[in-house]
mmCIF file of C-alpha atoms in Angstrom:
data_model
loop_
_atom_site.group_PDB
_atom_site.id
_atom_site.type_symbol
_atom_site.label_atom_id
_atom_site.label_comp_id
_atom_site.label_asym_id
_atom_site.label_seq_id
_atom_site.Cartn_x
_atom_site.Cartn_y
_atom_site.Cartn_z
ATOM 1 C CA MET G 253 0.000 0.000 0.000
ATOM 2 C CA PRO G 254 1.442 3.388 -0.860
ATOM 3 C CA PRO G 255 2.068 5.421 2.266
ATOM 4 C CA ARG G 256 0.020 8.527 2.772
ATOM 5 C CA ARG G 257 1.721 11.607 4.033
ATOM 6 C CA SER G 258 -0.448 14.635 3.449
ATOM 7 C CA ARG G 259 2.145 16.807 5.110
ATOM 8 C CA VAL G 260 5.142 15.526 3.193
ATOM 9 C CA PRO G 261 8.058 17.824 4.033
ATOM 10 C CA LEU G 262 9.636 19.518 1.054
ATOM 11 C CA PRO G 263 13.406 19.896 0.758
ATOM 12 C CA VAL G 264 13.076 23.579 -0.156
ATOM 13 C CA VAL G 265 10.994 25.645 2.269
ATOM 14 C CA ARG G 266 10.745 29.351 1.533
ATOM 15 C CA LEU G 267 10.066 30.909 4.925
ATOM 16 C CA ARG G 268 10.392 34.444 3.633
ATOM 17 C CA PRO G 269 10.542 35.674 0.041
ATOM 18 C CA SER G 270 13.289 38.089 -0.955
ATOM 19 C CA ALA G 271 12.777 41.490 -2.551
ATOM 20 C CA ALA G 272 14.601 42.075 -5.830
ATOM 21 C CA GLY G 273 18.317 42.473 -5.260
ATOM 22 C CA SER G 274 18.173 41.962 -1.479
ATOM 23 C CA GLY G 275 19.277 38.354 -1.549
ATOM 24 C CA THR G 276 18.402 35.151 0.251
ATOM 25 C CA VAL G 277 19.807 33.221 3.173
ATOM 26 C CA TYR G 278 19.853 29.462 2.491
ATOM 27 C CA LEU G 279 19.902 27.465 5.709
ATOM 28 C CA VAL G 280 20.577 23.716 5.834
ATOM 29 C CA HIS G 281 18.294 22.152 8.442
ATOM 30 C CA PRO G 282 18.745 18.592 9.774
ATOM 31 C CA GLY G 283 15.257 17.944 11.146
ATOM 32 C CA ALA G 284 14.597 17.167 14.861
ATOM 33 C CA LEU G 285 12.538 20.367 14.878
ATOM 34 C CA ALA G 286 10.248 21.450 12.025
ATOM 35 C CA ALA G 287 11.772 23.726 9.377
ATOM 36 C CA GLY G 288 9.404 26.473 10.538
ATOM 37 C CA VAL G 289 11.518 26.819 13.697
ATOM 38 C CA HIS G 290 13.630 29.288 11.699
ATOM 39 C CA ALA G 291 10.733 31.753 11.468
ATOM 40 C CA THR G 292 12.288 33.853 14.258
ATOM 41 C CA LEU G 293 15.432 34.317 12.159
ATOM 42 C CA ALA G 294 13.305 35.114 9.103
ATOM 43 C CA GLU G 295 11.652 37.940 11.035
ATOM 44 C CA ALA G 296 15.001 39.266 12.279
ATOM 45 C CA LEU G 297 16.553 39.568 8.798
ATOM 46 C CA PRO G 298 16.780 43.042 7.240
ATOM 47 C CA ASP G 299 13.856 44.155 5.069
ATOM 48 C CA GLY G 300 13.808 42.371 1.752
ATOM 49 C CA VAL G 301 16.218 39.586 2.652
ATOM 50 C CA GLY G 302 14.648 36.177 2.131
ATOM 51 C CA LEU G 303 15.109 32.940 4.059
ATOM 52 C CA THR G 304 14.933 29.540 2.405
ATOM 53 C CA VAL G 305 15.410 26.365 4.431
ATOM 54 C CA LEU G 306 17.043 23.368 2.749
ATOM 55 C CA ASP G 307 15.493 20.591 4.816
ATOM 56 C CA LEU G 308 17.454 17.354 5.090
ATOM 57 C CA SER G 309 14.517 15.719 6.849
ATOM 58 C CA ALA G 310 12.611 15.830 3.558
ATOM 59 C CA LEU G 311 15.086 13.356 2.054
ATOM 60 C CA PRO G 312 13.699 9.829 2.702
ATOM 61 C CA GLU G 313 17.152 8.246 2.874
ATOM 62 C CA TYR G 314 17.863 10.581 5.809
ATOM 63 C CA TRP G 315 14.623 10.920 7.796
ATOM 64 C CA GLU G 316 13.574 7.281 7.632
ATOM 65 C CA ALA G 317 16.800 6.307 9.391
ATOM 66 C CA ALA G 318 15.602 8.108 12.532
ATOM 67 C CA LEU G 319 12.530 5.862 12.584
ATOM 68 C CA THR G 320 14.233 2.585 11.834
ATOM 69 C CA GLY G 321 17.131 2.328 14.236
ATOM 70 C CA GLY G 322 19.403 5.174 13.162
ATOM 71 C CA ARG G 323 21.172 3.626 10.180
ATOM 72 C CA ALA G 324 21.058 5.704 7.018
ATOM 73 C CA GLU G 325 21.866 4.180 3.646
ATOM 74 C CA THR G 326 23.649 7.299 2.495
ATOM 75 C CA THR G 327 26.718 9.449 3.142
ATOM 76 C CA VAL G 328 27.457 13.056 4.025
ATOM 77 C CA GLU G 329 28.759 13.616 0.479
ATOM 78 C CA ALA G 330 25.611 12.121 -1.096
ATOM 79 C CA LEU G 331 23.340 14.250 1.110
ATOM 80 C CA ALA G 332 25.369 17.313 0.176
ATOM 81 C CA GLY G 333 25.002 16.439 -3.509
ATOM 82 C CA ARG G 334 21.227 16.122 -3.123
ATOM 83 C CA LEU G 335 20.983 19.444 -1.314
ATOM 84 C CA LEU G 336 23.238 21.153 -3.852
ATOM 85 C CA ASP G 337 20.799 20.044 -6.570
ATOM 86 C CA GLU G 338 17.920 21.487 -4.521
ATOM 87 C CA PHE G 339 19.849 24.706 -3.937
ATOM 88 C CA THR G 340 20.711 25.034 -7.627
ATOM 89 C CA GLY G 341 17.039 24.581 -8.519
ATOM 90 C CA ALA G 342 15.920 27.192 -5.995
ATOM 91 C CA TYR G 343 18.712 29.752 -6.458
ATOM 92 C CA ASP G 344 17.711 32.873 -8.374
ATOM 93 C CA GLY G 345 21.240 34.095 -9.166
ATOM 94 C CA GLY G 346 21.091 37.010 -6.718
ATOM 95 C CA PRO G 347 23.083 37.707 -3.556
ATOM 96 C CA TYR G 348 23.021 34.844 -1.111
ATOM 97 C CA ALA G 349 24.391 33.504 2.135
ATOM 98 C CA LEU G 350 24.739 29.888 3.216
ATOM 99 C CA ALA G 351 24.283 28.627 6.760
ATOM 100 C CA GLY G 352 23.629 25.340 8.515
ATOM 101 C CA TRP G 353 22.324 24.448 11.945
ATOM 102 C CA SER G 354 23.690 21.496 13.928
ATOM 103 C CA PHE G 355 24.373 18.538 11.583
ATOM 104 C CA GLY G 356 23.074 20.815 8.817
ATOM 105 C CA GLY G 357 26.323 22.777 9.180
ATOM 106 C CA VAL G 358 28.352 19.625 8.465
ATOM 107 C CA VAL G 359 26.350 19.009 5.297
ATOM 108 C CA ALA G 360 26.524 22.697 4.317
ATOM 109 C CA GLN G 361 30.323 22.537 4.577
ATOM 110 C CA ALA G 362 30.270 19.531 2.220
ATOM 111 C CA VAL G 363 27.941 21.450 -0.131
ATOM 112 C CA VAL G 364 30.524 24.261 -0.400
ATOM 113 C CA ARG G 365 33.184 21.666 -1.285
ATOM 114 C CA GLN G 366 31.015 20.454 -4.163
ATOM 115 C CA GLN G 367 30.103 23.892 -5.513
ATOM 116 C CA PRO G 368 32.031 25.325 -8.471
ATOM 117 C CA PRO G 369 34.446 27.945 -7.026
ATOM 118 C CA ALA G 370 32.682 30.862 -8.724
ATOM 119 C CA GLN G 371 29.374 29.957 -7.112
ATOM 120 C CA ARG G 372 30.556 29.460 -3.548
ATOM 121 C CA PRO G 373 29.214 31.744 -0.819
ATOM 122 C CA ALA G 374 31.452 34.473 0.572
ATOM 123 C CA ARG G 375 31.512 32.557 3.862
ATOM 124 C CA LEU G 376 29.723 29.736 5.593
ATOM 125 C CA VAL G 377 27.811 30.373 8.817
ATOM 126 C CA LEU G 378 27.595 27.413 11.198
ATOM 127 C CA LEU G 379 24.956 27.452 13.936
ATOM 128 C CA ASP G 380 26.171 25.314 16.838
ATOM 129 C CA SER G 381 27.474 22.634 14.459
ATOM 130 C CA ILE G 382 30.032 20.187 15.769
ATOM 131 C CA ALA G 383 32.934 19.704 13.355
ATOM 132 C CA PRO G 384 33.100 16.249 11.742
ATOM 133 C CA THR G 385 36.754 15.974 12.672
ATOM 134 C CA GLU G 386 38.560 13.102 14.342
ATOM 135 C CA GLU G 387 38.339 14.875 17.695
ATOM 136 C CA TYR G 388 34.547 14.638 17.621
ATOM 137 C CA GLN G 389 34.079 11.441 15.650
ATOM 138 C CA GLN G 390 33.157 8.895 18.262
ATOM 139 C CA PRO G 391 31.723 5.391 18.509
ATOM 140 C CA ASP G 392 28.090 5.054 19.577
ATOM 141 C CA GLU G 393 29.227 3.664 22.952
ATOM 142 C CA ALA G 394 30.821 7.017 23.781
ATOM 143 C CA LEU G 395 27.373 8.624 23.858
ATOM 144 C CA LEU G 396 26.627 7.836 27.504
ATOM 145 C CA PRO G 397 23.204 8.215 29.165
ATOM 146 C CA PRO G 398 23.958 11.424 31.155
ATOM 147 C CA LEU G 399 25.017 13.174 27.946
ATOM 148 C CA LEU G 400 22.060 11.885 25.912
ATOM 149 C CA ILE G 401 19.500 12.501 28.654
ATOM 150 C CA GLY G 402 20.801 16.064 29.084
ATOM 151 C CA TRP G 403 20.525 16.726 25.337
ATOM 152 C CA PHE G 404 17.084 15.107 25.241
ATOM 153 C CA ALA G 405 15.829 17.364 28.056
ATOM 154 C CA MET G 406 17.137 20.381 26.135
ATOM 155 C CA TYR G 407 15.377 19.168 22.971
ATOM 156 C CA LEU G 408 12.104 18.393 24.729
ATOM 157 C CA GLY G 409 12.086 21.814 26.383
ATOM 158 C CA ALA G 410 12.612 23.538 23.033
ATOM 159 C CA LYS G 411 10.013 21.381 21.317
ATOM 160 C CA ARG G 412 7.357 22.129 23.940
ATOM 161 C CA GLY G 413 8.320 25.762 24.550
ATOM 162 C CA ARG G 414 8.991 25.126 28.257
ATOM 163 C CA PRO G 415 12.464 24.527 29.673
ATOM 164 C CA VAL G 416 13.108 21.080 31.108
ATOM 165 C CA LEU G 417 15.856 21.669 33.650
ATOM 166 C CA LEU G 418 17.566 18.735 35.338
ATOM 167 C CA ASP G 419 19.624 18.632 38.519
ATOM 168 C CA PRO G 420 23.223 18.326 37.189
ATOM 169 C CA ASP G 421 24.330 16.083 40.069
ATOM 170 C CA ARG G 422 21.502 13.611 39.550
ATOM 171 C CA LEU G 423 21.981 13.784 35.782
ATOM 172 C CA ALA G 424 25.697 12.974 36.064
ATOM 173 C CA ALA G 425 24.966 9.676 37.826
ATOM 174 C CA CYS G 426 21.928 8.530 35.860
ATOM 175 C CA GLY G 427 21.272 5.635 33.511
ATOM 176 C CA VAL G 428 18.564 5.775 30.845
ATOM 177 C CA ASP G 429 15.668 4.540 33.013
ATOM 178 C CA ASP G 430 16.232 6.781 36.026
ATOM 179 C CA GLY G 431 17.304 9.596 33.710
ATOM 180 C CA LEU G 432 13.963 9.458 31.923
ATOM 181 C CA LEU G 433 12.204 9.627 35.283
ATOM 182 C CA LEU G 434 14.165 12.812 36.001
ATOM 183 C CA VAL G 435 13.086 14.211 32.624
ATOM 184 C CA LEU G 436 9.458 13.219 33.186
ATOM 185 C CA ASP G 437 9.327 14.889 36.615
ATOM 186 C CA ALA G 438 10.983 18.068 35.336
ATOM 187 C CA ALA G 439 8.845 18.175 32.181
ATOM 188 C CA VAL G 440 5.594 17.735 34.092
ATOM 189 C CA ALA G 441 6.689 20.353 36.650
ATOM 190 C CA SER G 442 7.433 22.908 33.912
ATOM 191 C CA GLY G 443 4.282 22.131 31.949
ATOM 192 C CA ALA G 444 6.231 20.742 28.992
ATOM 193 C CA LEU G 445 4.353 17.431 29.305
ATOM 194 C CA ALA G 446 0.920 16.530 30.650
ATOM 195 C CA ALA G 447 0.850 15.132 34.179
ATOM 196 C CA ASP G 448 -0.434 11.758 32.959
ATOM 197 C CA THR G 449 2.289 11.244 30.354
ATOM 198 C CA PRO G 450 3.246 7.546 30.572
ATOM 199 C CA LEU G 451 6.910 6.614 30.936
ATOM 200 C CA PRO G 452 6.782 4.135 27.992
ATOM 201 C CA GLY G 453 5.540 7.016 25.831
ATOM 202 C CA LEU G 454 8.425 9.238 26.891
ATOM 203 C CA ARG G 455 10.778 6.304 26.277
ATOM 204 C CA LYS G 456 9.562 6.045 22.678
ATOM 205 C CA LEU G 457 10.168 9.754 22.164
ATOM 206 C CA TYR G 458 13.656 9.396 23.664
ATOM 207 C CA ASP G 459 14.506 6.334 21.553
ATOM 208 C CA THR G 460 13.475 8.127 18.370
ATOM 209 C CA TYR G 461 15.493 11.198 19.367
ATOM 210 C CA VAL G 462 18.551 9.045 20.077
ATOM 211 C CA ASP G 463 18.134 7.194 16.770
ATOM 212 C CA GLY G 464 18.322 10.578 15.032
ATOM 213 C CA LEU G 465 21.537 11.371 16.898
ATOM 214 C CA LEU G 466 22.994 7.938 16.155
ATOM 215 C CA ARG G 467 22.131 8.356 12.490
ATOM 216 C CA ASN G 468 24.128 11.597 12.379
ATOM 217 C CA ASN G 469 26.935 10.075 14.453
ATOM 218 C CA ARG G 470 27.164 7.105 12.073
ATOM 219 C CA LEU G 471 27.103 9.353 9.019
ATOM 220 C CA THR G 472 29.908 11.427 10.523
ATOM 221 C CA ALA G 473 32.106 8.525 11.706
ATOM 222 C CA PRO G 474 33.404 7.373 8.275
ATOM 223 C CA TYR G 475 33.351 10.869 6.775
ATOM 224 C CA ARG G 476 36.700 12.489 6.037
ATOM 225 C CA PRO G 477 36.042 16.212 5.590
ATOM 226 C CA ARG G 478 38.375 18.443 3.606
ATOM 227 C CA PRO G 479 39.176 22.038 4.597
ATOM 228 C CA THR G 480 36.580 24.637 3.667
ATOM 229 C CA GLU G 481 37.421 26.919 0.728
ATOM 230 C CA VAL G 482 35.652 29.917 2.276
ATOM 231 C CA PRO G 483 35.915 31.552 5.722
ATOM 232 C CA LEU G 484 33.818 29.998 8.473
ATOM 233 C CA VAL G 485 31.650 31.900 10.948
ATOM 234 C CA LEU G 486 30.611 29.818 13.937
ATOM 235 C CA VAL G 487 27.773 30.806 16.243
ATOM 236 C CA ALA G 488 28.010 28.591 19.318
ATOM 237 C CA ALA G 489 25.138 28.610 21.792
ATOM 238 C CA GLU G 490 25.820 29.568 25.399
ATOM 239 C CA ARG G 491 24.478 26.131 26.321
ATOM 240 C CA SER G 492 26.040 24.346 23.383
ATOM 241 C CA LEU G 493 26.083 20.577 22.981
ATOM 242 C CA ILE G 494 29.848 20.780 23.623
ATOM 243 C CA PRO G 495 30.159 23.567 26.197
ATOM 244 C CA ASP G 496 33.926 23.257 26.746
ATOM 245 C CA ASP G 497 35.153 23.994 23.220
ATOM 246 C CA PRO G 498 34.181 27.430 21.840
ATOM 247 C CA THR G 499 35.343 26.456 18.324
ATOM 248 C CA LEU G 500 33.421 23.143 18.341
ATOM 249 C CA GLY G 501 36.419 21.620 16.562
ATOM 250 C CA TRP G 502 36.272 23.660 13.329
ATOM 251 C CA THR G 503 39.813 25.125 13.387
ATOM 252 C CA PRO G 504 41.439 22.357 11.261
ATOM 253 C CA LEU G 505 38.749 22.843 8.599
ATOM 254 C CA ALA G 506 39.074 26.631 8.422
ATOM 255 C CA PRO G 507 42.223 27.579 6.447
ATOM 256 C CA TYR G 508 40.487 30.792 5.334
ATOM 257 C CA GLY G 509 39.633 31.836 8.875
ATOM 258 C CA LEU G 510 37.231 30.994 11.690
ATOM 259 C CA GLU G 511 35.217 33.726 13.366
ATOM 260 C CA VAL G 512 33.497 32.619 16.584
ATOM 261 C CA HIS G 513 30.416 34.211 18.159
ATOM 262 C CA ARG G 514 28.420 33.204 21.208
ATOM 263 C CA SER G 515 24.619 33.340 21.079
ATOM 264 C CA PRO G 516 22.153 33.283 23.969
ATOM 265 C CA GLY G 517 20.176 30.101 24.545
ATOM 266 C CA ASP G 518 20.918 26.425 24.104
ATOM 267 C CA HIS G 519 21.446 24.287 21.000
ATOM 268 C CA TYR G 520 17.719 24.421 20.235
ATOM 269 C CA THR G 521 16.411 27.667 21.749
ATOM 270 C CA MET G 522 19.077 29.666 19.878
ATOM 271 C CA LEU G 523 16.726 29.206 16.910
ATOM 272 C CA THR G 524 13.665 30.675 18.598
ATOM 273 C CA ARG G 525 15.057 33.392 20.886
ATOM 274 C CA PRO G 526 14.743 36.857 19.341
ATOM 275 C CA ASP G 527 18.066 37.976 20.904
ATOM 276 C CA ALA G 528 19.877 35.027 19.284
ATOM 277 C CA ALA G 529 18.105 35.618 15.964
ATOM 278 C CA GLU G 530 19.203 39.255 16.020
ATOM 279 C CA LEU G 531 22.856 38.173 16.312
ATOM 280 C CA ILE G 532 22.550 35.490 13.634
ATOM 281 C CA ALA G 533 20.731 37.885 11.277
ATOM 282 C CA ARG G 534 23.729 40.233 11.416
ATOM 283 C CA LEU G 535 26.092 37.411 10.464
ATOM 284 C CA VAL G 536 24.188 35.930 7.516
ATOM 285 C CA ARG G 537 24.425 38.811 5.073
ATOM 286 C CA PRO G 538 23.696 37.805 1.481
ATOM 287 C CA THR G 539 26.584 38.655 -0.822
ATOM 288 C CA PRO G 540 26.460 39.123 -4.590
ATOM 289 C CA VAL G 541 28.400 36.248 -6.103
ATOM 290 C CA PRO G 542 30.100 38.113 -8.983
ATOM 291 C CA ALA G 543 31.156 41.031 -6.747
ATOM 292 C CA ARG G 544 32.779 38.808 -4.190
ATOM 293 C CA THR G 545 36.477 39.205 -3.588
ATOM 294 C CA GLY G 546 38.588 36.098 -3.329
ATOM 295 C CA ALA G 547 39.142 34.647 0.121
ATOM 296 C CA LYS G 548 42.674 34.589 1.459
ATOM 297 C CA LYS G 549 44.173 31.823 3.488
ATOM 298 C CA VAL G 550 45.049 32.729 7.060
ATOM 299 C CA MET N 227 -2.223 -14.912 25.337
ATOM 300 C CA ALA N 228 -5.097 -14.303 22.909
ATOM 301 C CA PRO N 229 -4.341 -12.078 19.949
ATOM 302 C CA ILE N 230 -5.674 -8.552 20.049
ATOM 303 C CA LYS N 231 -8.671 -8.021 17.796
ATOM 304 C CA ALA N 232 -8.934 -5.054 15.453
ATOM 305 C CA VAL N 233 -11.930 -3.666 17.307
ATOM 306 C CA GLU N 234 -10.027 -3.784 20.617
ATOM 307 C CA ALA N 235 -7.067 -1.926 19.117
ATOM 308 C CA GLN N 236 -9.426 0.581 17.496
ATOM 309 C CA ASN N 237 -11.248 1.253 20.770
ATOM 310 C CA TRP N 238 -7.956 1.631 22.632
ATOM 311 C CA LEU N 239 -6.664 4.131 20.080
ATOM 312 C CA ILE N 240 -9.902 6.117 20.041
ATOM 313 C CA GLU N 241 -10.036 6.297 23.830
ATOM 314 C CA LYS N 242 -6.415 7.493 24.137
ATOM 315 C CA ILE N 243 -6.697 9.987 21.300
ATOM 316 C CA ALA N 244 -9.967 11.379 22.669
ATOM 317 C CA HIS N 245 -8.317 11.799 26.071
ATOM 318 C CA ARG N 246 -5.328 13.632 24.554
ATOM 319 C CA LEU N 247 -7.602 15.892 22.547
ATOM 320 C CA GLY N 248 -10.001 16.464 25.442
ATOM 321 C CA VAL N 249 -13.042 15.268 23.472
ATOM 322 C CA GLU N 250 -15.552 12.415 23.811
ATOM 323 C CA PRO N 251 -14.533 9.103 22.164
ATOM 324 C CA SER N 252 -17.660 9.341 20.029
ATOM 325 C CA GLU N 253 -16.177 12.434 18.406
ATOM 326 C CA VAL N 254 -13.137 10.523 17.082
ATOM 327 C CA SER N 255 -13.851 8.665 13.857
ATOM 328 C CA PRO N 256 -12.025 5.384 13.094
ATOM 329 C CA GLU N 257 -11.594 6.692 9.553
ATOM 330 C CA GLN N 258 -9.644 9.687 10.807
ATOM 331 C CA TYR N 259 -6.092 10.065 9.538
ATOM 332 C CA PHE N 260 -3.464 10.601 12.230
ATOM 333 C CA ASP N 261 -2.043 13.628 10.475
ATOM 334 C CA GLU N 262 -5.460 15.287 10.565
ATOM 335 C CA LEU N 263 -5.663 14.988 14.324
ATOM 336 C CA GLU N 264 -4.467 17.841 16.487
ATOM 337 C CA LEU N 265 -1.594 15.729 17.789
ATOM 338 C CA ASP N 266 1.901 17.078 17.297
ATOM 339 C CA SER N 267 4.816 14.752 16.594
ATOM 340 C CA THR N 268 5.781 14.623 20.288
ATOM 341 C CA GLU N 269 2.302 13.521 21.323
ATOM 342 C CA ALA N 270 2.121 11.013 18.461
ATOM 343 C CA LEU N 271 5.370 9.347 19.551
ATOM 344 C CA ILE N 272 4.301 9.298 23.204
ATOM 345 C CA LEU N 273 1.058 7.636 22.127
ATOM 346 C CA ALA N 274 3.007 5.112 20.029
ATOM 347 C CA GLY N 275 5.171 4.233 23.037
ATOM 348 C CA GLU N 276 2.148 3.817 25.278
ATOM 349 C CA MET N 277 0.523 1.636 22.645
ATOM 350 C CA GLU N 278 3.577 -0.621 22.323
ATOM 351 C CA ASN N 279 3.611 -1.013 26.099
ATOM 352 C CA TRP N 280 -0.030 -2.103 25.975
ATOM 353 C CA LEU N 281 0.549 -4.466 23.050
ATOM 354 C CA GLY N 282 3.679 -5.983 24.549
ATOM 355 C CA PHE N 283 5.574 -5.739 21.275
ATOM 356 C CA GLU N 284 7.247 -3.038 19.241
ATOM 357 C CA LEU N 285 5.225 -1.829 16.336
ATOM 358 C CA GLY N 286 7.825 0.277 14.588
ATOM 359 C CA THR N 287 7.474 4.006 14.171
ATOM 360 C CA THR N 288 6.880 3.718 10.447
ATOM 361 C CA ALA N 289 3.629 1.818 11.171
ATOM 362 C CA LEU N 290 1.854 5.144 11.595
ATOM 363 C CA TRP N 291 3.091 6.113 8.173
ATOM 364 C CA TYR N 292 2.142 2.946 6.340
ATOM 365 C CA HIS N 293 -1.172 2.594 8.229
ATOM 366 C CA PRO N 294 -2.153 6.225 8.542
ATOM 367 C CA SER N 295 -5.726 6.024 9.879
ATOM 368 C CA ILE N 296 -7.017 4.667 13.191
ATOM 369 C CA LYS N 297 -8.930 1.910 11.393
ATOM 370 C CA GLU N 298 -5.996 0.857 9.210
ATOM 371 C CA LEU N 299 -3.552 0.840 12.113
ATOM 372 C CA ALA N 300 -5.971 -1.188 14.256
ATOM 373 C CA ALA N 301 -6.252 -3.772 11.456
ATOM 374 C CA HIS N 302 -2.468 -3.920 11.168
ATOM 375 C CA ILE N 303 -2.116 -4.358 14.947
ATOM 376 C CA ALA N 304 -4.612 -7.247 14.900
ATOM 377 C CA GLU N 305 -2.744 -8.915 12.032
ATOM 378 C CA GLU N 306 0.625 -8.445 13.750
ATOM 379 C CA SER N 307 -0.754 -9.677 17.085
ATOM 380 C CA ALA N 308 -2.233 -12.802 15.454
ATOM 381 C CA THR N 309 1.067 -13.567 13.696
ATOM 382 C CA ARG N 310 3.013 -13.193 16.931
ATOM 383 C CA THR N 311 0.556 -15.333 18.907
ATOM 384 C CA GLU N 312 0.696 -18.051 16.251
ATOM 385 C CA ALA N 313 4.499 -17.949 16.238
ATOM 386 C CA GLY N 314 4.496 -18.167 20.041
ATOM 387 C CA HIS N 315 2.243 -21.225 19.973
ATOM 388 C CA ALA N 316 4.380 -22.888 17.298
ATOM 389 C CA ALA N 317 7.536 -22.250 19.326
ATOM 390 C CA SER N 318 6.067 -23.759 22.478
ATOM 391 C CA ALA N 319 4.519 -26.781 20.710
#
């Protein structure tokens, strides 16, 4: 039976049209949250500047892996090739900027590698993306419950619009089962979940979230990225997924320079907070391709 | 354990969905497609987890995609339950 999805996500989502000559920001989005989460950024952009989301979660070979155990039958390079085709089809030839959030930044960096030099963006803006370098390529076993439960609480809070704050000491010692009880208590207390939410239901949500993370981890593990041919601009969230490294590992991939900014919020709420959107909007300025000056290695 | 019948699965789904939506079960049609319900993806996954706990077996998240209405999913659950019960009997014979 053919599946029915009346709300099939589209790989190209125009959140805001651009006025003639003002340019468009193209933002690579990896799912987890709906593409519409970038509406706050769209509103913060200068008058006339458009925002188009390139949504990885609309590619079946990517999104289905989060529902079937986290193994994707694709590669970072293949996803980048697919998105480059979508970008080429959507691009109007005017000024543009390229950005990527989270794993979307990893794919956006691979997109730049595949673009003809004359069509590359002036720079690539990464929104709390972790570099796919050896330092951060890790086996699944390295993703321990306290780390995953902490990220899941952050995600759930962003998804429901209510923070889900966990006691760091209890989080540090938890396994999955008691960790989910911590999340359930905190989520019910903050109003993020209904009081009668069953633990098996929360477990399903957690398992699906983790499968999405594992999918990205497994796509990243065999990937050997090459240095980026344009300068990188990294916006790391105050409560980033990797709070101890302000560069999130991008230095070896940034021979043309790495500019680092810190945005308010966490990995997820940086997309919905107006103060974070204001910062990001200043950094994603569309640039006319023909007028661009060549980047210099640093 | 006896296999779950389609009507049982359908009633379970309707009762849970009605509760989540804050409406009477009679207001939820078996023909209704999941993506037409006012359930967001978080609520849908929580419901799926609760359902698997009730069934005692994992249904697979894609089941809601391939069987997108309450009636179709209930029929699939009954079929899956019957297959598993039969396999259980064969294994213990």
